[in-house]
Short mmCIF file of C-alpha atoms in Angstrom, two decimals:
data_model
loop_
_atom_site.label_atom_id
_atom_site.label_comp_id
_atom_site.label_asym_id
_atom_site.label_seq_id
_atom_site.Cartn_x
_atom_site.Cartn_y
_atom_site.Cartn_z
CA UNK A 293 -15.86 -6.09 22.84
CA UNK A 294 -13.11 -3.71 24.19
CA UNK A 295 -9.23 -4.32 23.76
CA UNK A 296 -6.83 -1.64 23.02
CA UNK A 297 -6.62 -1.90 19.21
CA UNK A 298 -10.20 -0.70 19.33
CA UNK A 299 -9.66 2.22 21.88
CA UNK A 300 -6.30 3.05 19.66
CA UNK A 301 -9.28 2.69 16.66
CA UNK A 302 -11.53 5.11 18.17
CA UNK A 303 -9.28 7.76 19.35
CA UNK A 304 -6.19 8.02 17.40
CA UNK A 305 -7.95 10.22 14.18
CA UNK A 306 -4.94 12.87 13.77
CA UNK A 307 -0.90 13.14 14.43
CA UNK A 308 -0.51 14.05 18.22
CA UNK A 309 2.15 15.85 19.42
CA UNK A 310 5.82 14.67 19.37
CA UNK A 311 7.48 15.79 23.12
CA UNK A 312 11.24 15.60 21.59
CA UNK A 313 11.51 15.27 17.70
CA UNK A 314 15.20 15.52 18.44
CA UNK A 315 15.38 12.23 20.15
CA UNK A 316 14.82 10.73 16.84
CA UNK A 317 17.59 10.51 14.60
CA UNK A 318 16.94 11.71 10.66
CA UNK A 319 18.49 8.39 9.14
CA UNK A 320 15.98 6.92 6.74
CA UNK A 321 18.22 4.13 5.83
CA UNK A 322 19.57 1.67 8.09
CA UNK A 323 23.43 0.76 8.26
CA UNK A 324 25.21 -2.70 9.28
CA UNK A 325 28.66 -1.14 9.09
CA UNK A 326 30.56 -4.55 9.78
CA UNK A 327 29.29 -6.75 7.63
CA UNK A 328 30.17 -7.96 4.20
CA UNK A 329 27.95 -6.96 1.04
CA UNK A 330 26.56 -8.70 -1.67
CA UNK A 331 26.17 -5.78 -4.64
CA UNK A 332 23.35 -6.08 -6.82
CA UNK A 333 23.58 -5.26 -10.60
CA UNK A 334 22.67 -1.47 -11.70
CA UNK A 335 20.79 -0.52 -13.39
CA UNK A 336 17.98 -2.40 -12.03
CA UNK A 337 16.23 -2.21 -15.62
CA UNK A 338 18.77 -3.71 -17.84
CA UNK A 339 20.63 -5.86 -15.39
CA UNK A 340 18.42 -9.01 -16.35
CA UNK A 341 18.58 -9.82 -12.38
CA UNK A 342 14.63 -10.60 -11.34
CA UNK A 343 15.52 -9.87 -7.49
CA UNK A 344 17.48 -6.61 -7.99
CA UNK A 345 14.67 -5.10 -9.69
CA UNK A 346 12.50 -6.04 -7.55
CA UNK A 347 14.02 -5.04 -4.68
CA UNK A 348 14.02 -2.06 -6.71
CA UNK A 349 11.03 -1.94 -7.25
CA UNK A 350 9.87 -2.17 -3.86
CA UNK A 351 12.12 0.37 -1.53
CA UNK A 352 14.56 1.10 -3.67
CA UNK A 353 15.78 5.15 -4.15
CA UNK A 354 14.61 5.27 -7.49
CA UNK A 355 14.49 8.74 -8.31
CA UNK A 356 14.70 12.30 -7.22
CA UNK A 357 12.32 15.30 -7.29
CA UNK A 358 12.75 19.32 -7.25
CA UNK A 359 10.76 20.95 -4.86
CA UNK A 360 10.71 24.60 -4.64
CA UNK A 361 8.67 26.46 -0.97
CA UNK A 362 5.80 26.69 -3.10
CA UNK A 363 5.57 22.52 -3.32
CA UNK A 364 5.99 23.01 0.57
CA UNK A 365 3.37 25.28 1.41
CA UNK A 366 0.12 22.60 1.36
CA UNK A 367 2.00 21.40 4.61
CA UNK A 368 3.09 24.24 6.41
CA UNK A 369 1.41 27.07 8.60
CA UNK A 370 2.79 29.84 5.99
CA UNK A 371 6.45 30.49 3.87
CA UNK A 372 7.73 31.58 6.88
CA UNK A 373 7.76 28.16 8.44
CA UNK A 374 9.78 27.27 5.47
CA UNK A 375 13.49 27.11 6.10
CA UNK A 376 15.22 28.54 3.04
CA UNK A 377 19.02 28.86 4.31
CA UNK A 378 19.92 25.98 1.63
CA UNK A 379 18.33 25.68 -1.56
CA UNK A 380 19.78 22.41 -2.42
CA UNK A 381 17.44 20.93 0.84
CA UNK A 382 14.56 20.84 -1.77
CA UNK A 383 16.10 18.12 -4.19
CA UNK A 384 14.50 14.96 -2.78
CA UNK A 385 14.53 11.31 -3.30
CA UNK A 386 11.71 9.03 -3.75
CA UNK A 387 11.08 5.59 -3.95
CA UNK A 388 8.71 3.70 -5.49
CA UNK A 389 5.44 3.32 -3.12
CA UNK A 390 4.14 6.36 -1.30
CA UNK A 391 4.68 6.74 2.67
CA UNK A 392 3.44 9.11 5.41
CA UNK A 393 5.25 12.34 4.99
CA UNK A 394 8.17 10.78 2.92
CA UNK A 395 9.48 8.99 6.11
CA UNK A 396 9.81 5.80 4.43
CA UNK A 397 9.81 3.56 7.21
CA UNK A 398 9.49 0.40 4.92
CA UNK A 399 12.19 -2.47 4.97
CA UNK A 400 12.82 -5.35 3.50
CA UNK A 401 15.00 -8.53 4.00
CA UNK A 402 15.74 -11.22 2.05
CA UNK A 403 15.49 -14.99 2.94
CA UNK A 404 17.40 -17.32 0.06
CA UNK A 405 17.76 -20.34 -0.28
CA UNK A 406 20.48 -21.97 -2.73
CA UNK A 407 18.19 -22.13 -6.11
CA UNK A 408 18.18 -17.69 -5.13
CA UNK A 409 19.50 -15.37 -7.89
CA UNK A 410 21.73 -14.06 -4.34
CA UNK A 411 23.90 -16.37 -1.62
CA UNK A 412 21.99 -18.55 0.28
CA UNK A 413 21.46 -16.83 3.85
CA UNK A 414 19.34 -13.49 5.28
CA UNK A 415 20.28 -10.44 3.84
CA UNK A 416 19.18 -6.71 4.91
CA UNK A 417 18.41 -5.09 1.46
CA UNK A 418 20.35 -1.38 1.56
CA UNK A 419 18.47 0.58 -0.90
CA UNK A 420 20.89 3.43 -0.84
CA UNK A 421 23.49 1.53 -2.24
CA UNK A 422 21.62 -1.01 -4.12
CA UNK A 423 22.69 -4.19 -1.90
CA UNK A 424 22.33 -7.00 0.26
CA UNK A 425 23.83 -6.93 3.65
CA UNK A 426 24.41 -10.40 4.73
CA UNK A 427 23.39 -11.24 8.52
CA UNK A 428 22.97 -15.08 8.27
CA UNK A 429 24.75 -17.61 6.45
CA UNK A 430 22.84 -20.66 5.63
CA UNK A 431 19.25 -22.02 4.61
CA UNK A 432 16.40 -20.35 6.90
CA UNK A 433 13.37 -20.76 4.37
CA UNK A 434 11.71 -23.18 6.93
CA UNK A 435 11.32 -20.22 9.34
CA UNK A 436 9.68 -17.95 7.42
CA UNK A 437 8.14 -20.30 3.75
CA UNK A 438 4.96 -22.13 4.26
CA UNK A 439 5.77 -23.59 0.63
CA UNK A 440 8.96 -24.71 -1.61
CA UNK A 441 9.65 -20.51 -2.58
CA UNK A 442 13.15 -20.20 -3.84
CA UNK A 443 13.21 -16.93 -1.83
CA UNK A 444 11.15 -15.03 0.61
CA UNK A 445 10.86 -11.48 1.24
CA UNK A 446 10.22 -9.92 4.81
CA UNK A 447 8.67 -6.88 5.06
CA UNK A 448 9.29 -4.76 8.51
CA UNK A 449 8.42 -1.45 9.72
CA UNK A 450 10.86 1.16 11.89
CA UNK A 451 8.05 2.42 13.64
CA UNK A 452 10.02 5.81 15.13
CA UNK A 453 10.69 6.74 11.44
CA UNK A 454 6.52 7.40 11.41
CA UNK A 455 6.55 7.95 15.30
CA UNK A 456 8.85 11.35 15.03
CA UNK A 457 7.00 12.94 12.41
CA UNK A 458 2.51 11.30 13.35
CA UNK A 459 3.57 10.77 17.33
CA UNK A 460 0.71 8.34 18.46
CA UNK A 461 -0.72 7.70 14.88
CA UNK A 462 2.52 6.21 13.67
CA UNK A 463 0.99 2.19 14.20
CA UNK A 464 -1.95 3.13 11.87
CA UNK A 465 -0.09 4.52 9.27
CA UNK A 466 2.40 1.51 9.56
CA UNK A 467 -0.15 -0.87 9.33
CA UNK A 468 -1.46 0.99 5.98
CA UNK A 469 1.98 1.13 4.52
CA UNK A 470 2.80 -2.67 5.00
CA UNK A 471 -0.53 -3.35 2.93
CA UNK A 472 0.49 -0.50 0.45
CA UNK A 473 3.80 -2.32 0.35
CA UNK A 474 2.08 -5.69 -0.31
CA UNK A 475 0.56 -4.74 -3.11
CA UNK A 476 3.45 -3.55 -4.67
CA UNK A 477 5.23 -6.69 -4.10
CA UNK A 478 2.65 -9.10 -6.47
CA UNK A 479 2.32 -6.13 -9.01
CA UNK A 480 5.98 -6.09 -9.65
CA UNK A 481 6.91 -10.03 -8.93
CA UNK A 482 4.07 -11.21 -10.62
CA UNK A 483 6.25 -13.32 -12.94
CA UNK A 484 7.45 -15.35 -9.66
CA UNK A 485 4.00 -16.51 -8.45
CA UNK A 486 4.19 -14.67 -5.37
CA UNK A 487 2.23 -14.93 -2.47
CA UNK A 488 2.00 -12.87 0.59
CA UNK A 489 0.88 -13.77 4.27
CA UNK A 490 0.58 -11.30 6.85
CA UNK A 491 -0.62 -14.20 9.34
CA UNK A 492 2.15 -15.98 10.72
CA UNK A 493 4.36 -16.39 13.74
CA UNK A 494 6.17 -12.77 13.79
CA UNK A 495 7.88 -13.00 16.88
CA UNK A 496 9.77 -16.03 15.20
CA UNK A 497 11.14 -14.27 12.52
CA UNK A 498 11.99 -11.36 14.49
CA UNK A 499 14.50 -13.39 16.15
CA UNK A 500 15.89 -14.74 13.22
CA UNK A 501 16.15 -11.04 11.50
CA UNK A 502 17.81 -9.78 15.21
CA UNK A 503 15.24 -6.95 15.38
CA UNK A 504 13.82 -5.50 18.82
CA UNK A 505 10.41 -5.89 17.88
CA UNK A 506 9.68 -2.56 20.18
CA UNK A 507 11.40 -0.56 17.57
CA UNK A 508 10.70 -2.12 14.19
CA UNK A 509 7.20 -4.79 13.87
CA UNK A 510 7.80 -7.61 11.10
CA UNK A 511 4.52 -6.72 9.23
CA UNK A 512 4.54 -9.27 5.65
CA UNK A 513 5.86 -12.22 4.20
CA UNK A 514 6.34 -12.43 0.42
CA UNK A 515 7.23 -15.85 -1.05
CA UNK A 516 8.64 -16.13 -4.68
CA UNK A 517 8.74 -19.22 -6.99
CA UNK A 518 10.92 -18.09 -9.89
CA UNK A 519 9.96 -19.39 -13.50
CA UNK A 520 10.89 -23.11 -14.49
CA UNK A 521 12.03 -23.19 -18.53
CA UNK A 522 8.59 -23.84 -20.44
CA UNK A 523 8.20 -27.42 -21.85
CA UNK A 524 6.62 -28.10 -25.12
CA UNK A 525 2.65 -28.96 -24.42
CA UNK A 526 0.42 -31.27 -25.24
CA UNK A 527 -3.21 -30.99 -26.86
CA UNK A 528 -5.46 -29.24 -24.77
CA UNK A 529 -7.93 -30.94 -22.51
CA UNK A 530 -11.34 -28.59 -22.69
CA UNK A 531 -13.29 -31.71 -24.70
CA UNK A 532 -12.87 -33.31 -20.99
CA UNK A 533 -14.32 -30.66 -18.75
CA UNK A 534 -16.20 -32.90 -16.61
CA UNK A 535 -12.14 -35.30 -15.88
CA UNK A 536 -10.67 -31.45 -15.82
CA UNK A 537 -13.37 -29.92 -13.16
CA UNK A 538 -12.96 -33.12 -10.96
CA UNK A 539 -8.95 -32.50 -11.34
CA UNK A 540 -9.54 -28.85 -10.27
CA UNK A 541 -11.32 -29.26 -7.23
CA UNK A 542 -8.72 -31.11 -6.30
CA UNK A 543 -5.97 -28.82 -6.41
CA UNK A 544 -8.09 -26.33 -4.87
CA UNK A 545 -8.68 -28.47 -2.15
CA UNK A 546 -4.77 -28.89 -1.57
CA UNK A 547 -4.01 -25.01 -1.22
CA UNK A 548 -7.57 -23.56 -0.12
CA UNK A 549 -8.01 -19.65 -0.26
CA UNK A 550 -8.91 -18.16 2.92
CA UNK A 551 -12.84 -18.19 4.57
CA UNK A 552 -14.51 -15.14 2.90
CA UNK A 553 -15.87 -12.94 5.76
CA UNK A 554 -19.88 -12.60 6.57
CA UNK A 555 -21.14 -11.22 3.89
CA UNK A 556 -23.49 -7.73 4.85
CA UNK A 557 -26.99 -7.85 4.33
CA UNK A 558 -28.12 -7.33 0.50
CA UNK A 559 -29.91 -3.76 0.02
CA UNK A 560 -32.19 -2.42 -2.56
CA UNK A 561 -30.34 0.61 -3.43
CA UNK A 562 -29.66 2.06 -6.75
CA UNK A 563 -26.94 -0.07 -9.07
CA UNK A 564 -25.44 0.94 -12.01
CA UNK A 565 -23.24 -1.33 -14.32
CA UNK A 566 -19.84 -0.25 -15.18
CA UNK A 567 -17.95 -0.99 -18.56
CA UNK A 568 -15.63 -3.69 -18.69
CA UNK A 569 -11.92 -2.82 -17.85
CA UNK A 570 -8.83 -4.54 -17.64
CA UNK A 571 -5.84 -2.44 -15.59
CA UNK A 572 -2.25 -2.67 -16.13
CA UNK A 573 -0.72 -2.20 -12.84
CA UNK A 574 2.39 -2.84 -14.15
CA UNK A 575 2.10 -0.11 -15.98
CA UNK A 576 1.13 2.08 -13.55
CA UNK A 577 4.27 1.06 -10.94
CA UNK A 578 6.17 2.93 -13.84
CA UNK A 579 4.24 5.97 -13.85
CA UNK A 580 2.75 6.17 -10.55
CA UNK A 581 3.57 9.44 -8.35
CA UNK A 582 1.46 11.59 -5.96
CA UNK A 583 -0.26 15.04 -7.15
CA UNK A 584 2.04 17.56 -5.44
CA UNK A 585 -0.87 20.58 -6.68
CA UNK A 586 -4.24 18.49 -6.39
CA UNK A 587 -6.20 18.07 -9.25
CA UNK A 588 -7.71 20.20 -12.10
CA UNK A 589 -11.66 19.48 -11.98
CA UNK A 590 -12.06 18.32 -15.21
CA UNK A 591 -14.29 15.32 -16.27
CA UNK A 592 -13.22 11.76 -15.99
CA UNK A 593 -14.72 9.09 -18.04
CA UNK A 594 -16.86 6.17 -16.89
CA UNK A 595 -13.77 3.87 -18.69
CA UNK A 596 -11.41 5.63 -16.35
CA UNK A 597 -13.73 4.93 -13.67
CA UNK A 598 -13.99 1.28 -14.33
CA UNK A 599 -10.52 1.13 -14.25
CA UNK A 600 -9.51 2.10 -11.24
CA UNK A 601 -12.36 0.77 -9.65
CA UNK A 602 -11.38 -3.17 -11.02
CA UNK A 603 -8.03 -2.59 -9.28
CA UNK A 604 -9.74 -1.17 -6.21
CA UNK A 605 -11.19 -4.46 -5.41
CA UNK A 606 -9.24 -6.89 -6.98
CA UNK A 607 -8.04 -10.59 -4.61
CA UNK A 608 -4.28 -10.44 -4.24
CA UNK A 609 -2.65 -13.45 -3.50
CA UNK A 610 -2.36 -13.33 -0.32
CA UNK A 611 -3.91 -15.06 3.24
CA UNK A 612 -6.77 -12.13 3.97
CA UNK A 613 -10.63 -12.48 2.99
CA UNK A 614 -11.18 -10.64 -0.33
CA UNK A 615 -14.07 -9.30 1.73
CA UNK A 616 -12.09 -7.88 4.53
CA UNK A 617 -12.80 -4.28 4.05
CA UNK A 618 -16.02 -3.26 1.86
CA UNK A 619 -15.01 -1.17 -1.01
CA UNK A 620 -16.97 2.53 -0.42
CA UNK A 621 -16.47 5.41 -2.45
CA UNK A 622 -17.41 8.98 -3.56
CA UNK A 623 -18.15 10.41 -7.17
CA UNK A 624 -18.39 14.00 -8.50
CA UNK A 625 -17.98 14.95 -12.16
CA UNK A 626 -17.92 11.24 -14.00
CA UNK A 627 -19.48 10.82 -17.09
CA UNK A 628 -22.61 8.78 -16.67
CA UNK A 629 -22.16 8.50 -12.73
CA UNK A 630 -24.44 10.77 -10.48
CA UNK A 631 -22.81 12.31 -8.37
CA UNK A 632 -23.29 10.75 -4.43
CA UNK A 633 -21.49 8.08 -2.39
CA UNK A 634 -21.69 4.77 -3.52
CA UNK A 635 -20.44 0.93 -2.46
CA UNK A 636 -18.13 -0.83 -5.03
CA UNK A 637 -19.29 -4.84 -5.56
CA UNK A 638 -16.23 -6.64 -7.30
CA UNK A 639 -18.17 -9.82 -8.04
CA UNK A 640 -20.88 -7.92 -9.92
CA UNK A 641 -18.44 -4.62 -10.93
CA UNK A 642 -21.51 -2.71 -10.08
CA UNK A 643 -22.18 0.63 -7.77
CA UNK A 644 -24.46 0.83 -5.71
CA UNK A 645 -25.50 3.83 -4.36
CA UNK A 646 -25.19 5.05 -0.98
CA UNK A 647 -26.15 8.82 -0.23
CA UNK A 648 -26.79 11.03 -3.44
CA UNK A 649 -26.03 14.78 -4.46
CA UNK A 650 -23.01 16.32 -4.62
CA UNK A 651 -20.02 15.54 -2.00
CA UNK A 652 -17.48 18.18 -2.07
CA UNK A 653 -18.78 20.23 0.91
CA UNK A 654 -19.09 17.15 3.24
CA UNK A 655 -15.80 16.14 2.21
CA UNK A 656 -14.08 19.10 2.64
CA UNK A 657 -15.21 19.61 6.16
CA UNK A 658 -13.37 16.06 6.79
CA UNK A 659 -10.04 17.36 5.34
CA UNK A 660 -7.66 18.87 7.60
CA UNK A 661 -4.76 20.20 5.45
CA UNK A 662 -4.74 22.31 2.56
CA UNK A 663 -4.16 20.04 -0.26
CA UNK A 664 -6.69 17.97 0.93
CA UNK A 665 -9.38 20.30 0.95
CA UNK A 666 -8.48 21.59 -2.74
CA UNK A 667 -9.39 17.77 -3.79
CA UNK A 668 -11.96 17.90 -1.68
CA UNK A 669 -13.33 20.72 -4.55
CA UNK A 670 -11.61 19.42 -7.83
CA UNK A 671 -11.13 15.38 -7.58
CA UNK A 672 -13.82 13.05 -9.10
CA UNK A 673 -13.55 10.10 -7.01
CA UNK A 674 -12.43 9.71 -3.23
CA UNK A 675 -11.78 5.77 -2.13
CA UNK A 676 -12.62 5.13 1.07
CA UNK A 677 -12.21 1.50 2.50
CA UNK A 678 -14.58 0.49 5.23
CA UNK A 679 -13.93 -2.34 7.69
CA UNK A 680 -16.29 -4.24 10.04
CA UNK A 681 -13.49 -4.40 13.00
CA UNK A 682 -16.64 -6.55 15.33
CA UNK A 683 -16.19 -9.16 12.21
CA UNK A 684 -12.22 -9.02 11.89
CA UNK A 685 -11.78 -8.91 15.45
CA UNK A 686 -14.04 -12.42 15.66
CA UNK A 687 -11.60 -13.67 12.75
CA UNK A 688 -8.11 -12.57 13.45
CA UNK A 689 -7.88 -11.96 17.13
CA UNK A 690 -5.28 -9.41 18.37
CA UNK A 691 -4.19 -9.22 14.74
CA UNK A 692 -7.50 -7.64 13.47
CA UNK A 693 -6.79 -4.03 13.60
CA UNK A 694 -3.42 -4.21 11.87
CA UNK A 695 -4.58 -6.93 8.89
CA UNK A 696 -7.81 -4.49 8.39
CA UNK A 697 -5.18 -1.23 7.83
CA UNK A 698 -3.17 -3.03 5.52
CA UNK A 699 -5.88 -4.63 3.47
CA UNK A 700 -6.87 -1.33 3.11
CA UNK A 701 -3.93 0.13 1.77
CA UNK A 702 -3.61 -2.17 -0.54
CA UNK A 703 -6.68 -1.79 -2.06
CA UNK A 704 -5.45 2.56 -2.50
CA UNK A 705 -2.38 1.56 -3.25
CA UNK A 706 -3.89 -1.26 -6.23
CA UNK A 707 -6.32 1.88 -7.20
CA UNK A 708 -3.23 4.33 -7.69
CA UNK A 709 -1.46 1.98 -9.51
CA UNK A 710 -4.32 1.19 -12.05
CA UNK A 711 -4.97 4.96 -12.26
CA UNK A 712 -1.42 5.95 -13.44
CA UNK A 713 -1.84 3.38 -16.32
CA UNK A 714 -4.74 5.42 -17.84
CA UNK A 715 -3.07 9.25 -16.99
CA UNK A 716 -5.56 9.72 -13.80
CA UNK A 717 -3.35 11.51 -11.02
CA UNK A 718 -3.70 10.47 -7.55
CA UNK A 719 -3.01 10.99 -4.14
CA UNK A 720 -3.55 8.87 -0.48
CA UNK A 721 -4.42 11.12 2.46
CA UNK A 722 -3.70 10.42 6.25
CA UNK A 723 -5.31 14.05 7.58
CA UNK A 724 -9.12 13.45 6.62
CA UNK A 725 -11.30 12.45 9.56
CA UNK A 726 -13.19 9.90 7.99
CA UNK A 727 -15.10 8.63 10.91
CA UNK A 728 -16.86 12.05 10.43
CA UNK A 729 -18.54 10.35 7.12
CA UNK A 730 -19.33 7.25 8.39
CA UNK A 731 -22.75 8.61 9.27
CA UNK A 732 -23.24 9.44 5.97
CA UNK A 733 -22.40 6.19 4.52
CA UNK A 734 -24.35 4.72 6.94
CA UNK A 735 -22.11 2.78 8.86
CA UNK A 736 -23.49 0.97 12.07
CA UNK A 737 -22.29 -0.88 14.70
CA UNK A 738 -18.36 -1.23 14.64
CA UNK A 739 -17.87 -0.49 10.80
CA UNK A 740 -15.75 2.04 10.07
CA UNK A 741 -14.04 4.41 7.08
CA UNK A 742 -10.34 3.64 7.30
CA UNK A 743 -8.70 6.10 5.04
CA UNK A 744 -9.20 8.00 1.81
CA UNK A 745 -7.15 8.30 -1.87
CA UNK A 746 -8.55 11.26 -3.88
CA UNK A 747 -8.51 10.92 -7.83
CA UNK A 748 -8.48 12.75 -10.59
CA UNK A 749 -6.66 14.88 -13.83
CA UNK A 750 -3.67 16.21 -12.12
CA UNK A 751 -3.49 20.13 -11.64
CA UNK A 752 -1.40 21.40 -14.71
CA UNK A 753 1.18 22.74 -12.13
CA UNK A 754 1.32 19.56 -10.34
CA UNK A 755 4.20 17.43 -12.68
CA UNK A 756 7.65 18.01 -10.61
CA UNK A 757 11.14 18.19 -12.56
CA UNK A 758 11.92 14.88 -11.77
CA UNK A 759 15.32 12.05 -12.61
CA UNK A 760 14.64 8.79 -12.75
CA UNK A 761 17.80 7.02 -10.91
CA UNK A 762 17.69 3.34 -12.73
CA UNK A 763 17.62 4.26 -16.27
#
């Protein structure tokens, strides 16, 4: 089946070239000059206010980072591209997820209603000054809730924010980066049983946010159910666990998951058991930065391993298959692992193995920049989602291509976060071809390798002078 999500799939591998990067303004935060502001309390940490931090959390401007033309090199031709005229042009902010060349093209507005820690109505948050912009008055949960949330989050993309900087591979990196930004939603508002769907009528809530959907796509939907005060209980029921099963089924009945996708065929390969692990991603939103020098080479653990790999294929709460991209990845230098490609199985938290021997050569043909290809040498585990885009097409329709992206960047981005908990560096990288190791994977049909996070102890240059901005 052709449609042009799968000719976009199979020819957009790299950044193409921008005609005008002048045409697009250098802005990275928007601005509703006329109309009024709610402030939210600062610092995020100690305010006590669940939404500010979150919001926080999410896209705020959390901290800043010295860079000096050394940091810069990896991503230039040679110092001489480097512009040194101002010195100060190196002391850059950061937020809290990663994002395709800093461009941070991630927004987020808030729908409350009036139990909402902020006036009832749809706000634009303003992460530059910590604040909601108001651009509705009134209750609008109906539009965007599909249950009693107190308030919901909308997650959007301005697409020429990506577009100036990736030209025609902007759409796949926005699709990646609403996932990525997904994931940090239910790490950090886990105490609000959130839920996300990225299934639902977007053109309505487009209209109700005033975008042009041209310019910026309305990518998530995060619904929040803030904490009730806890009642004394009663004796437990486990000496009824046939009454409490029948009660269960039930409730599950009432809110059902989604369908799990087909499941591929079983194999015979090679499995190996991995420890038990339990990751703090919590933790790891704390912690969690990109390795501006690569990584170091030296050995990781099989605990470490276990870690990150839990995370990698953890169920969110959210309206995909926990099946919807097949967890693949690559090991070098782990203690007790062989070194080879291998296929992750959450239900079983085994590996199975793949294609053995050592990976760094095949992966470093697939990296394009320089950075990538030092990981390519001194990482011990690459990530590489892999979606069937025959099976999500049959499932999600037009949608498949962008719910596949973001499913897998969330699954990096849930990886990242569980390696910062345990001191493992990490980095997500846009320039690897990695249809050049789908071969190698053996990948048939319309399965393909959708993007790559490299892992590993962080080069002992890499640690930037950094200020955290909420403390």
């Amino acid at each position: 089946m052709s449609d042009e999500a799968t000719r976009y799939q199979e020819n957009v591998h790299t950044p193409t070239e921008v005609a005008n990067p002048q045409a697009y303004p250098p802005r990275v935060v928007k601005s509703y000059p006329d109309a009024p502001r709610h402030p939210l309390p600062w610092p995020p940490e100690k305010a006590g206010h669940r939404l500010g931090r979150l919001l926080a959390d999410l896209g705020g401007i959390t901290r800043s980072q010295w860079l000096t033309p050394l940091d810069m090199l990896p991503f230039t031709d040679s110092f001489e591209a480097i512009p040194d005229s101002d010195p100060l042009q190196w002391l850059v902010t950061r937020r809290p997820t990663p994002s395709g060349g800093a461009r941070y093209s991630a927004e987020w507005y808030v729908v409350a209603g009036p139990d909402s820690e902020v006036p009832t109505g749809v706000h634009y948050y303003d992460p530059a000054r910590h604040a909601l912009v108001r651009l509705r008055s009134g209750d609008y949960r109906s539009w965007v809730a599909s249950r009693p949330a107190a308030t919901v989050l909308v997650g959007t993309t301005v697409f020429w924010r990506l577009a100036a900087k990736y030209g025609e591979m902007y759409y796949r990196l926005a699709c990646l980066e609403a996932g990525i930004q997904v994931a940090q939603a239910l790490t950090v508002a886990d105490d609000q049983q959130a839920s996300a769907r990225l299934c639902f009528p977007e053109a309505d809530v487009t209209e109700l946010l005033g975008l042009d959907p041209r310019e910026e796509g309305v990518h998530a939907v995060v619904e929040l159910v803030p904490p009730v005060p806890s009642a004394f209980g009663g004796p437990s029921l486990s000496a009824f666990p046939r009454a409490f099963d029948a009660h269960a089924a039930v409730l599950a009945h009432s809110r059902p998951g989604p369908e799990p996708m087909p499941a591929p065929p079983a194999t015979e390969g090679t499995r190996i058991s991995l420890p038990h692990a339990t990751p703090d991603l919590v933790a790891g939103a704390r912690t969690r930065h990109a390795a501006m020098r690569g990584f170091s080479g030296a050995t990781m653990t099989s605990a470490d391993l276990a870690t990150i790999l839990t995370a990698y294929g953890r169920q969110m709460r959210w309206d995909l298959p926990a099946n919807l991209v097949e967890f693949y990845c690559v090991i070098a230098n782990v203690t007790g692992v062989p070194a080879g490609a291998y296929r992750y199985l959450p239900d079983t938290h085994q590996l199975e193995l793949v294609s053995e021997g050592d990976p760094r050569e095949r992966l470093r043909e697939a990296a394009l920049a320089a950075l990538t290809q030092q990981g390519a040498r001194t990482a011990n585990v690459w990530l590489l989602p892999v979606g069937d885009a025959e099976a999500a097409q049959e499932r999600f329709g037009a949608r498949w291509y962008r719910v596949q992206q973001a499913a897998a960047g969330a699954a990096l981005h849930r990886a990242c976060l569980a390696a910062a908990a345990v001191d493992v560096a990490s980095r997500i990288q846009n320039d690897v071809l990695t249809h050049l190791l789908d071969d190698w994977f053996g990948l048939t049909g319309r399965k393909r390798s959708l993007l790559m996070a490299q892992l590993g102890t962080e080069h002992p240059a890499g640690p930037r002078p950094e200020f955290r901005l909420t403390w």
